[in-house]
Coordinates of C-alpha atoms in Angstrom, one line a residue:
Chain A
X905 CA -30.2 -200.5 43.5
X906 CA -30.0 -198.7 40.0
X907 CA -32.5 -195.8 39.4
X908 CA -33.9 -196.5 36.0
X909 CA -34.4 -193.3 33.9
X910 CA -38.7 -193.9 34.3
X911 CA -38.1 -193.6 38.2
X912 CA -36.0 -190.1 37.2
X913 CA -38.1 -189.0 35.1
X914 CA -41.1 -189.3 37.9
X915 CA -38.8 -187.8 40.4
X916 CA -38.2 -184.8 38.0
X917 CA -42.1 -185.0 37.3
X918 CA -43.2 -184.3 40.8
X919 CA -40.5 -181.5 41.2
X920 CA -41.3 -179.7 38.4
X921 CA -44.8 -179.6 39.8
X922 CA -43.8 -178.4 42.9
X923 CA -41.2 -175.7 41.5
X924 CA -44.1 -174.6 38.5
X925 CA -46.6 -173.9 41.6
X926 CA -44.2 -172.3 43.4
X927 CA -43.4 -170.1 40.7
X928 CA -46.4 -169.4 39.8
X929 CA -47.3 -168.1 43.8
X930 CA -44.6 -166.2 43.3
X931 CA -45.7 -164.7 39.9
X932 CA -49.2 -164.3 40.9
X933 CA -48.3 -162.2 44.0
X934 CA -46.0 -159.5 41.9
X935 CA -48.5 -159.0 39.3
X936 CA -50.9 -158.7 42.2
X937 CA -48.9 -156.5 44.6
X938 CA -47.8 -154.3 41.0
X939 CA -51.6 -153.5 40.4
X940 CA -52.9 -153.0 44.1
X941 CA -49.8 -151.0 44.8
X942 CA -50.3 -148.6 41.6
X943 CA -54.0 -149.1 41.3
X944 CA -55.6 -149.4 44.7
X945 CA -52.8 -148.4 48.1
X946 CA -49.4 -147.3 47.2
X947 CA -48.5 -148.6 51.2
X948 CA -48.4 -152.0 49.0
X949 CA -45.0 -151.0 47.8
X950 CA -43.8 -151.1 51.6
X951 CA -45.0 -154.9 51.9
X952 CA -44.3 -156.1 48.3
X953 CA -43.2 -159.6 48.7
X954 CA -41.6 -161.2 52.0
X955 CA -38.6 -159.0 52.4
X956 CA -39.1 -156.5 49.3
X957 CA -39.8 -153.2 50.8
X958 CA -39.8 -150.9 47.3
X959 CA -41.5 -147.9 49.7
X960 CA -38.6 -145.9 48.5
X961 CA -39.1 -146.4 44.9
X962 CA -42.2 -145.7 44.7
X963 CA -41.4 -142.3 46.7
X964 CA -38.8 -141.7 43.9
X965 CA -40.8 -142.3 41.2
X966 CA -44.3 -144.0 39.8
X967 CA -42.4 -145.0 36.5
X968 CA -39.6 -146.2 37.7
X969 CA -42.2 -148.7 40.2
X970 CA -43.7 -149.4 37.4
X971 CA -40.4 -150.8 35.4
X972 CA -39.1 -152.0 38.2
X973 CA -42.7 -154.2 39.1
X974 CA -42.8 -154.9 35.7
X975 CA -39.5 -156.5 34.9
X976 CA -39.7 -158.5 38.2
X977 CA -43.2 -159.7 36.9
X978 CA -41.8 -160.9 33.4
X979 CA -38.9 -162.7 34.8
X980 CA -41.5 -164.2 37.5
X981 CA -43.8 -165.3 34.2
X982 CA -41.4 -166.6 32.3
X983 CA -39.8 -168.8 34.7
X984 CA -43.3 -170.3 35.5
X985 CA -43.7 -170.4 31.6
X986 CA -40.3 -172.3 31.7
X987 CA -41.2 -175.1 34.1
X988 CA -45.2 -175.3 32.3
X989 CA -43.0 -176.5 29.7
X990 CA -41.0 -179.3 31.2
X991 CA -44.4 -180.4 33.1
X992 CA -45.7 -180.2 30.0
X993 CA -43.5 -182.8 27.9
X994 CA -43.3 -185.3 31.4
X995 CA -47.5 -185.7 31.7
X996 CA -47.8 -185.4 27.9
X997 CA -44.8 -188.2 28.0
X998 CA -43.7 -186.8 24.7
X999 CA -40.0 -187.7 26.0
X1000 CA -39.4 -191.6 24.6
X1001 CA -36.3 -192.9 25.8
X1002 CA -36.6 -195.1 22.9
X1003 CA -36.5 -192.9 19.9
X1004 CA -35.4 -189.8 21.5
X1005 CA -34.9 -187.5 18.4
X1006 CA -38.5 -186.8 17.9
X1007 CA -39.9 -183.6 16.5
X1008 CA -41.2 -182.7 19.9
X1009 CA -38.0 -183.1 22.1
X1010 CA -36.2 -180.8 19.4
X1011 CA -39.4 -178.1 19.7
X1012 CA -39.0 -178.6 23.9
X1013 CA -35.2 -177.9 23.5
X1014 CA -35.6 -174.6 21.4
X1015 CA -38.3 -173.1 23.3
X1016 CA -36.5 -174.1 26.6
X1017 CA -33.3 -172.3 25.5
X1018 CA -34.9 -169.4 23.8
X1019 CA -37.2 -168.5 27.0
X1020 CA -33.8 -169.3 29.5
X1021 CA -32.2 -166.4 26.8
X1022 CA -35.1 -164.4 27.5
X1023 CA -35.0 -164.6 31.3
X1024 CA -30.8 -164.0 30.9
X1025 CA -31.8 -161.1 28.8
X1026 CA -34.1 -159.1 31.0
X1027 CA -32.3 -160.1 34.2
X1028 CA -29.3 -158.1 33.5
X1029 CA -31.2 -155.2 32.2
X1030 CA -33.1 -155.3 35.3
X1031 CA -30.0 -155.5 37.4
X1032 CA -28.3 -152.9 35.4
X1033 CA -31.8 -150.7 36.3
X1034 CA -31.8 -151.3 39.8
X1035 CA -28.0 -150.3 40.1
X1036 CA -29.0 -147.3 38.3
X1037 CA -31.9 -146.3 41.0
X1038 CA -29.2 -146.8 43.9
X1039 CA -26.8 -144.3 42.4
X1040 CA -29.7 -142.4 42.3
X1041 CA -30.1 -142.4 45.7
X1042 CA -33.0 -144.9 46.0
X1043 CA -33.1 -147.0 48.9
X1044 CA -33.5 -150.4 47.3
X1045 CA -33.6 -154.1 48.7
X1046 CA -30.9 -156.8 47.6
X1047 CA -30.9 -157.8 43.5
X1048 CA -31.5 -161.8 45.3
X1049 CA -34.6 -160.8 46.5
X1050 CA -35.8 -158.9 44.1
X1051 CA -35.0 -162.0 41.6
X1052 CA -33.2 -160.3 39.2
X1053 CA -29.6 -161.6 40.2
X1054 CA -28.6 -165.0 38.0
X1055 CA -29.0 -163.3 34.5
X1056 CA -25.4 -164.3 33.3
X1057 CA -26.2 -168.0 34.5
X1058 CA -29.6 -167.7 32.6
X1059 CA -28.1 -167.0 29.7
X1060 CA -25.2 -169.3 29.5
X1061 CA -27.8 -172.5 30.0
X1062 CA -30.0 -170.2 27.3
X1063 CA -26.6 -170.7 25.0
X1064 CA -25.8 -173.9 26.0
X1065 CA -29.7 -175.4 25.3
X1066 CA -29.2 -173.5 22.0
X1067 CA -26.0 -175.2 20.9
X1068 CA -28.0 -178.6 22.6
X1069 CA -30.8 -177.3 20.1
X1070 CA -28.9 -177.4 17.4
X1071 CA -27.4 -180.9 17.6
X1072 CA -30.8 -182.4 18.7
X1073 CA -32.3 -180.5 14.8
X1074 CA -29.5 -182.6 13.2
X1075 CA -30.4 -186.0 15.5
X1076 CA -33.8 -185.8 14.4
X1077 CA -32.9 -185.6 10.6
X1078 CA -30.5 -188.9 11.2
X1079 CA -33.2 -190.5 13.0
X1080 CA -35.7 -189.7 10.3
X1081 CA -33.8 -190.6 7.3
X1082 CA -32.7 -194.1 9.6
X1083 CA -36.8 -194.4 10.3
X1084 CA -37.2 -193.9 6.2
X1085 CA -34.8 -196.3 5.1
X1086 CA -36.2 -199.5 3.9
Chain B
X1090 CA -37.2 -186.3 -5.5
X1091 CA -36.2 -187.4 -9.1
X1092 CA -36.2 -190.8 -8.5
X1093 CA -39.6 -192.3 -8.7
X1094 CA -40.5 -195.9 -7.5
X1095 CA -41.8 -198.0 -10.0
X1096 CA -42.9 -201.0 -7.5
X1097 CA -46.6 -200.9 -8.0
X1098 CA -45.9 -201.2 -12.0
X1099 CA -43.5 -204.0 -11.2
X1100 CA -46.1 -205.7 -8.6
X1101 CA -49.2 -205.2 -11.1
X1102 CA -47.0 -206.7 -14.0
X1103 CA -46.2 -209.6 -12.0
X1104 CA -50.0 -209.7 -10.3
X1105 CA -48.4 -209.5 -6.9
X1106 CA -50.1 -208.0 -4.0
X1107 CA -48.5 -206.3 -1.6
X1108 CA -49.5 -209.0 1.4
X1109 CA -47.7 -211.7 -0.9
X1110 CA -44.4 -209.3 -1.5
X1111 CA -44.3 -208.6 2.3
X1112 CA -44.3 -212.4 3.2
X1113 CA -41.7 -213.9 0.3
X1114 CA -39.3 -210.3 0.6
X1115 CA -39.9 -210.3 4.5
X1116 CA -40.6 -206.4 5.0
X1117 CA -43.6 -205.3 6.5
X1118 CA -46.2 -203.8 4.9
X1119 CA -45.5 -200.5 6.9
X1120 CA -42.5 -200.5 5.2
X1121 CA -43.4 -201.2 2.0
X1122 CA -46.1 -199.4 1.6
X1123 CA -43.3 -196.4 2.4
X1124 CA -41.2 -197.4 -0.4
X1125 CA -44.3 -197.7 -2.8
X1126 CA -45.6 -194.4 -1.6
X1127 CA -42.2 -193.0 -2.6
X1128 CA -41.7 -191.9 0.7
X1129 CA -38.3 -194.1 1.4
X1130 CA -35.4 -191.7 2.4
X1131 CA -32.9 -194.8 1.1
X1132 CA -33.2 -198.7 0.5
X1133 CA -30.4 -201.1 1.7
X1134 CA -29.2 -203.1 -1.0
X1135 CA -30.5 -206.4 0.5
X1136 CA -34.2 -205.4 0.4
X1137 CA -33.6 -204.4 -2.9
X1138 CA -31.9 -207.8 -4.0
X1139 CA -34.6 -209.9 -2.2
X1140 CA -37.7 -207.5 -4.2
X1141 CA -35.6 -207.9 -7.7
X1142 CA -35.5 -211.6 -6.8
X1143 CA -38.9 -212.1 -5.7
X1144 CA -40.3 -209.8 -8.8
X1145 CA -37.6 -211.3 -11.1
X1146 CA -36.7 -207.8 -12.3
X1147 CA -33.9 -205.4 -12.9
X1148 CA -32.8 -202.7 -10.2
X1149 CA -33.6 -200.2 -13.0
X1150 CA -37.5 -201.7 -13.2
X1151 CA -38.3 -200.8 -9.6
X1152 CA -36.2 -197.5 -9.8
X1153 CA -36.6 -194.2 -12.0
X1154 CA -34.8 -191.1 -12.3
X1155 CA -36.6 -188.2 -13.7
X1156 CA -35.2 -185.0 -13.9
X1157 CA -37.3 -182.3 -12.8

């Protein structure tokens, strides 16, 4: 049986759904666990999020927490921010397999690749920080659960969606001028 | 764009509407109301030989260059 790209596209629909709430969760419960920990009981920072224990960083020091919380947060945001968008363009059904170099498939591309740069970006200078605190002396949990490890993947697909970005600007003027010629 | 379409001058000289043009060039009126908008990126060659024949004109009659 062939899978026709409608029956993908659905596929990818429900996933993306499923990822985006995930995300989200996951988002939701940093930005919560940041403020109660700095705002209401620091004994949050023992129990941050499943097996981030950052009890130790915050012994060390509140600023440090509070980059630390901070960048994890963003990255959390942004990924969530990256998967609104493709849930976004699948129930909007702005992608049409039959003119495919519209306008709006060249936007979703660019803002795709620039937040993927973004979450690249941040991810290494929140890895670079965390290596920091442990030659400090800080007892801190693994880069993979703190999500900061995958920054140099991030921002090759960031590159790579650019480059895509680029070629799809140059699509959509063909496409036009073919659209415009009588 | 310097060139300017003429085709409503051409269409009025020749008391054409634009239904009639659509049906004897065989463009829709979408279309041609792009190319009388001055819209049109390009025009293939045949459209323009079947307007010229059904306005019994000149290339140069439907088309204008100004310079700007």
């Amino acid at each position: 049986m062939k899978i026709s790209t409608k029956q993908m596209l659905n596929v990818l629909y429900v996933l993306s759904w499923v990822i985006f709430l995930g995300l989200c969760i996951e988002a939701g419960g940093f930005i919560f666990n940041a403020f109660f920990t700095q705002v209401l009981n620091p004994v949050g920072a023992k129990y941050f999020w499943q097996e981030i224990d950052l009890s130790s960083l915050y012994k060390y020091d509140h600023v440090a927490f509070f980059t630390e919380t901070f960048v994890m947060c963003a990255i959390a945001v942004m990924k969530a921010y990256l998967f609104y968008l493709i849930v976004k363009i699948l129930y909007d059904k702005k992608l049409n397999t039959y003119q495919p170099f519209n306008e709006e498939t060249g936007r979703f591309v660019l803002k795709v690749s620039y937040v993927s740069l973004l979450i690249g970006a941040i991810s290494w200078c929140g890895c670079e920080f965390t290596e920091w605190l442990v030659r400090q002396g800080v007892v801190m949990p693994d880069i993979q659960y703190l999500r900061l490890s995958g920054g140099d993947v991030w921002l090759l697909m960031g590159v790579t969606l650019f480059v895509i970005a680029q070629i799809f600007q140059r699509g959509i003027e063909i496409q036009t001028e073919n659209d415009l010629t009588i | 764009m310097s060139i300017i379409v003429n085709l409503d001058v051409m269409m009025a000289k020749r008391k054409m509407s634009l239904n009639e043009l659509s049906e004897k060039v065989g463009l829709t009126l979408s279309n041609l109301s792009i190319l009388k908008t001055g819209k049109a990126k390009a025009i293939r060659f045949n459209t323009l030989d079947a307007i010229c024949k059904v306005l019994d004109c000149h290339p140069g009659d439907i088309l204008e260059y100004k310079n700007e």
